[in-house]
Amino acid sequence: MQTRIAAALLFTFSTAALAQAPSVSGQWNVHISVMGNERDFSCKWTQEDKKLTGACGDMSDFVGSVDGSNVTWQAKGDQASLKFNGKLNSDGTIAGTVNVIEYSVDGEFKATPVK
């Protein structure tokens, strides 16, 4: 009897934890700042489990992932590839670092969901 109760509680808690997992699917406005250069663009993402697909501005070769509150993606622009590493914050924004791969230069970004 205790085994059934423990199993039921474990199932309930694991289901609740899955229901609370953040999703970043949707439209986002992204602002980046790298060495004094500012840029804004729009992204549209679809999250399926940990896989993130979509597009950002006119960039190509988009690949991304979500692991808990950690959000990462990479895309290729006209002049360079960008790699983003951020955290989904309690206010619903994503903030973190952006790396310009070909130039080994880092900056910051903030993504805000479009409501």
PDB file of C-alpha atoms in Angstrom:
ATOM      1  CA  MET A   1       0.000   0.000   0.000  1.00  0.00           C
ATOM      2  CA  GLN A   2       2.785   2.429   0.897  1.00  0.00           C
ATOM      3  CA  THR A   3       4.503   1.635  -2.411  1.00  0.00           C
ATOM      4  CA  ARG A   4       1.377   2.658  -4.331  1.00  0.00           C
ATOM      5  CA  ILE A   5       1.048   5.885  -2.388  1.00  0.00           C
ATOM      6  CA  ALA A   6       4.722   6.707  -2.923  1.00  0.00           C
ATOM      7  CA  ALA A   7       4.407   5.937  -6.653  1.00  0.00           C
ATOM      8  CA  ALA A   8       1.294   8.112  -6.935  1.00  0.00           C
ATOM      9  CA  LEU A   9       3.031  11.012  -5.165  1.00  0.00           C
ATOM     10  CA  LEU A  10       6.125  10.654  -7.335  1.00  0.00           C
ATOM     11  CA  PHE A  11       3.979  10.699 -10.482  1.00  0.00           C
ATOM     12  CA  THR A  12       2.066  13.758  -9.252  1.00  0.00           C
ATOM     13  CA  PHE A  13       5.238  15.707  -8.443  1.00  0.00           C
ATOM     14  CA  SER A  14       6.994  14.750 -11.687  1.00  0.00           C
ATOM     15  CA  THR A  15       3.921  15.719 -13.735  1.00  0.00           C
ATOM     16  CA  ALA A  16       3.722  19.067 -11.938  1.00  0.00           C
ATOM     17  CA  ALA A  17       7.402  19.716 -12.593  1.00  0.00           C
ATOM     18  CA  LEU A  18       6.930  19.011 -16.306  1.00  0.00           C
ATOM     19  CA  ALA A  19       3.921  21.334 -16.456  1.00  0.00           C
ATOM     20  CA  GLN A  20       5.999  24.176 -14.985  1.00  0.00           C
ATOM     21  CA  ALA A  21       8.881  23.811 -17.455  1.00  0.00           C
ATOM     22  CA  PRO A  22       9.305  27.107 -19.321  1.00  0.00           C
ATOM     23  CA  SER A  23       8.594  27.323 -23.025  1.00  0.00           C
ATOM     24  CA  VAL A  24      10.199  29.904 -25.277  1.00  0.00           C
ATOM     25  CA  SER A  25       7.987  29.203 -28.294  1.00  0.00           C
ATOM     26  CA  GLY A  26       6.765  32.381 -29.960  1.00  0.00           C
ATOM     27  CA  GLN A  27       7.956  35.748 -31.235  1.00  0.00           C
ATOM     28  CA  TRP A  28      10.877  37.532 -29.519  1.00  0.00           C
ATOM     29  CA  ASN A  29      12.582  40.906 -29.942  1.00  0.00           C
ATOM     30  CA  VAL A  30      16.341  40.589 -29.425  1.00  0.00           C
ATOM     31  CA  HIS A  31      18.770  43.417 -28.667  1.00  0.00           C
ATOM     32  CA  ILE A  32      22.522  42.780 -28.808  1.00  0.00           C
ATOM     33  CA  SER A  33      25.459  44.966 -27.854  1.00  0.00           C
ATOM     34  CA  VAL A  34      28.958  43.967 -28.957  1.00  0.00           C
ATOM     35  CA  MET A  35      31.874  46.367 -28.492  1.00  0.00           C
ATOM     36  CA  GLY A  36      29.608  49.411 -28.677  1.00  0.00           C
ATOM     37  CA  ASN A  37      27.717  48.119 -31.725  1.00  0.00           C
ATOM     38  CA  GLU A  38      23.981  47.748 -31.138  1.00  0.00           C
ATOM     39  CA  ARG A  39      21.574  45.681 -33.201  1.00  0.00           C
ATOM     40  CA  ASP A  40      17.905  44.730 -32.905  1.00  0.00           C
ATOM     41  CA  PHE A  41      16.118  41.905 -34.685  1.00  0.00           C
ATOM     42  CA  SER A  42      13.125  39.645 -34.339  1.00  0.00           C
ATOM     43  CA  CYS A  43      13.121  35.880 -33.778  1.00  0.00           C
ATOM     44  CA  LYS A  44      10.346  33.319 -34.055  1.00  0.00           C
ATOM     45  CA  TRP A  45      10.947  30.049 -32.211  1.00  0.00           C
ATOM     46  CA  THR A  46       9.277  26.710 -31.681  1.00  0.00           C
ATOM     47  CA  GLN A  47      10.346  24.630 -28.702  1.00  0.00           C
ATOM     48  CA  GLU A  48       9.804  20.866 -28.732  1.00  0.00           C
ATOM     49  CA  ASP A  49      11.189  19.315 -25.549  1.00  0.00           C
ATOM     50  CA  LYS A  50      14.784  20.610 -25.451  1.00  0.00           C
ATOM     51  CA  LYS A  51      15.050  21.353 -29.183  1.00  0.00           C
ATOM     52  CA  LEU A  52      14.642  24.945 -30.361  1.00  0.00           C
ATOM     53  CA  THR A  53      13.922  25.633 -34.035  1.00  0.00           C
ATOM     54  CA  GLY A  54      13.050  28.807 -35.874  1.00  0.00           C
ATOM     55  CA  ALA A  55      14.609  31.885 -37.357  1.00  0.00           C
ATOM     56  CA  CYS A  56      16.203  35.159 -36.260  1.00  0.00           C
ATOM     57  CA  GLY A  57      16.113  38.142 -38.574  1.00  0.00           C
ATOM     58  CA  ASP A  58      17.878  37.404 -41.851  1.00  0.00           C
ATOM     59  CA  MET A  59      20.266  34.879 -40.286  1.00  0.00           C
ATOM     60  CA  SER A  60      20.437  31.270 -41.503  1.00  0.00           C
ATOM     61  CA  ASP A  61      21.445  27.854 -40.155  1.00  0.00           C
ATOM     62  CA  PHE A  62      19.556  28.346 -36.871  1.00  0.00           C
ATOM     63  CA  VAL A  63      20.093  25.647 -34.207  1.00  0.00           C
ATOM     64  CA  GLY A  64      19.144  25.932 -30.560  1.00  0.00           C
ATOM     65  CA  SER A  65      18.229  24.212 -27.338  1.00  0.00           C
ATOM     66  CA  VAL A  66      16.483  24.799 -24.028  1.00  0.00           C
ATOM     67  CA  ASP A  67      17.617  23.027 -20.874  1.00  0.00           C
ATOM     68  CA  GLY A  68      15.618  24.188 -17.876  1.00  0.00           C
ATOM     69  CA  SER A  69      16.085  27.963 -17.810  1.00  0.00           C
ATOM     70  CA  ASN A  70      19.199  27.835 -20.044  1.00  0.00           C
ATOM     71  CA  VAL A  71      18.542  28.905 -23.633  1.00  0.00           C
ATOM     72  CA  THR A  72      21.220  28.637 -26.326  1.00  0.00           C
ATOM     73  CA  TRP A  73      21.145  29.172 -30.059  1.00  0.00           C
ATOM     74  CA  GLN A  74      23.461  29.834 -32.946  1.00  0.00           C
ATOM     75  CA  ALA A  75      22.823  31.368 -36.354  1.00  0.00           C
ATOM     76  CA  LYS A  76      24.860  32.642 -39.290  1.00  0.00           C
ATOM     77  CA  GLY A  77      24.543  36.241 -40.410  1.00  0.00           C
ATOM     78  CA  ASP A  78      25.906  37.917 -43.545  1.00  0.00           C
ATOM     79  CA  GLN A  79      29.281  38.675 -41.976  1.00  0.00           C
ATOM     80  CA  ALA A  80      29.582  36.384 -38.958  1.00  0.00           C
ATOM     81  CA  SER A  81      28.043  33.578 -36.930  1.00  0.00           C
ATOM     82  CA  LEU A  82      26.560  34.418 -33.545  1.00  0.00           C
ATOM     83  CA  LYS A  83      26.294  32.082 -30.557  1.00  0.00           C
ATOM     84  CA  PHE A  84      23.892  33.030 -27.755  1.00  0.00           C
ATOM     85  CA  ASN A  85      23.961  31.662 -24.191  1.00  0.00           C
ATOM     86  CA  GLY A  86      21.260  32.980 -21.912  1.00  0.00           C
ATOM     87  CA  LYS A  87      18.910  32.339 -19.027  1.00  0.00           C
ATOM     88  CA  LEU A  88      15.149  32.657 -18.982  1.00  0.00           C
ATOM     89  CA  ASN A  89      14.473  35.123 -16.161  1.00  0.00           C
ATOM     90  CA  SER A  90      11.470  35.260 -13.835  1.00  0.00           C
ATOM     91  CA  ASP A  91      10.236  38.386 -15.699  1.00  0.00           C
ATOM     92  CA  GLY A  92       9.959  36.329 -18.913  1.00  0.00           C
ATOM     93  CA  THR A  93      13.012  37.821 -20.649  1.00  0.00           C
ATOM     94  CA  ILE A  94      16.129  35.965 -21.732  1.00  0.00           C
ATOM     95  CA  ALA A  95      19.493  37.612 -21.069  1.00  0.00           C
ATOM     96  CA  GLY A  96      23.082  36.520 -21.447  1.00  0.00           C
ATOM     97  CA  THR A  97      26.133  36.624 -23.664  1.00  0.00           C
ATOM     98  CA  VAL A  98      26.547  36.612 -27.416  1.00  0.00           C
ATOM     99  CA  ASN A  99      29.762  35.508 -29.093  1.00  0.00           C
ATOM    100  CA  VAL A 100      30.757  36.622 -32.592  1.00  0.00           C
ATOM    101  CA  ILE A 101      32.490  33.384 -33.522  1.00  0.00           C
ATOM    102  CA  GLU A 102      34.740  34.477 -36.417  1.00  0.00           C
ATOM    103  CA  TYR A 103      36.117  37.423 -34.445  1.00  0.00           C
ATOM    104  CA  SER A 104      36.194  35.821 -30.956  1.00  0.00           C
ATOM    105  CA  VAL A 105      34.382  38.860 -29.544  1.00  0.00           C
ATOM    106  CA  ASP A 106      31.756  38.714 -26.793  1.00  0.00           C
ATOM    107  CA  GLY A 107      28.858  40.995 -26.004  1.00  0.00           C
ATOM    108  CA  GLU A 108      25.511  40.948 -24.247  1.00  0.00           C
ATOM    109  CA  PHE A 109      21.949  40.342 -25.371  1.00  0.00           C
ATOM    110  CA  LYS A 110      18.432  40.600 -24.040  1.00  0.00           C
ATOM    111  CA  ALA A 111      15.399  38.969 -25.636  1.00  0.00           C
ATOM    112  CA  THR A 112      11.882  40.136 -24.821  1.00  0.00           C
ATOM    113  CA  PRO A 113       8.774  38.158 -25.753  1.00  0.00           C
ATOM    114  CA  VAL A 114       6.288  39.876 -28.070  1.00  0.00           C
ATOM    115  CA  LYS A 115       2.886  39.886 -26.395  1.00  0.00           C
TER     116      LYS A 115
END
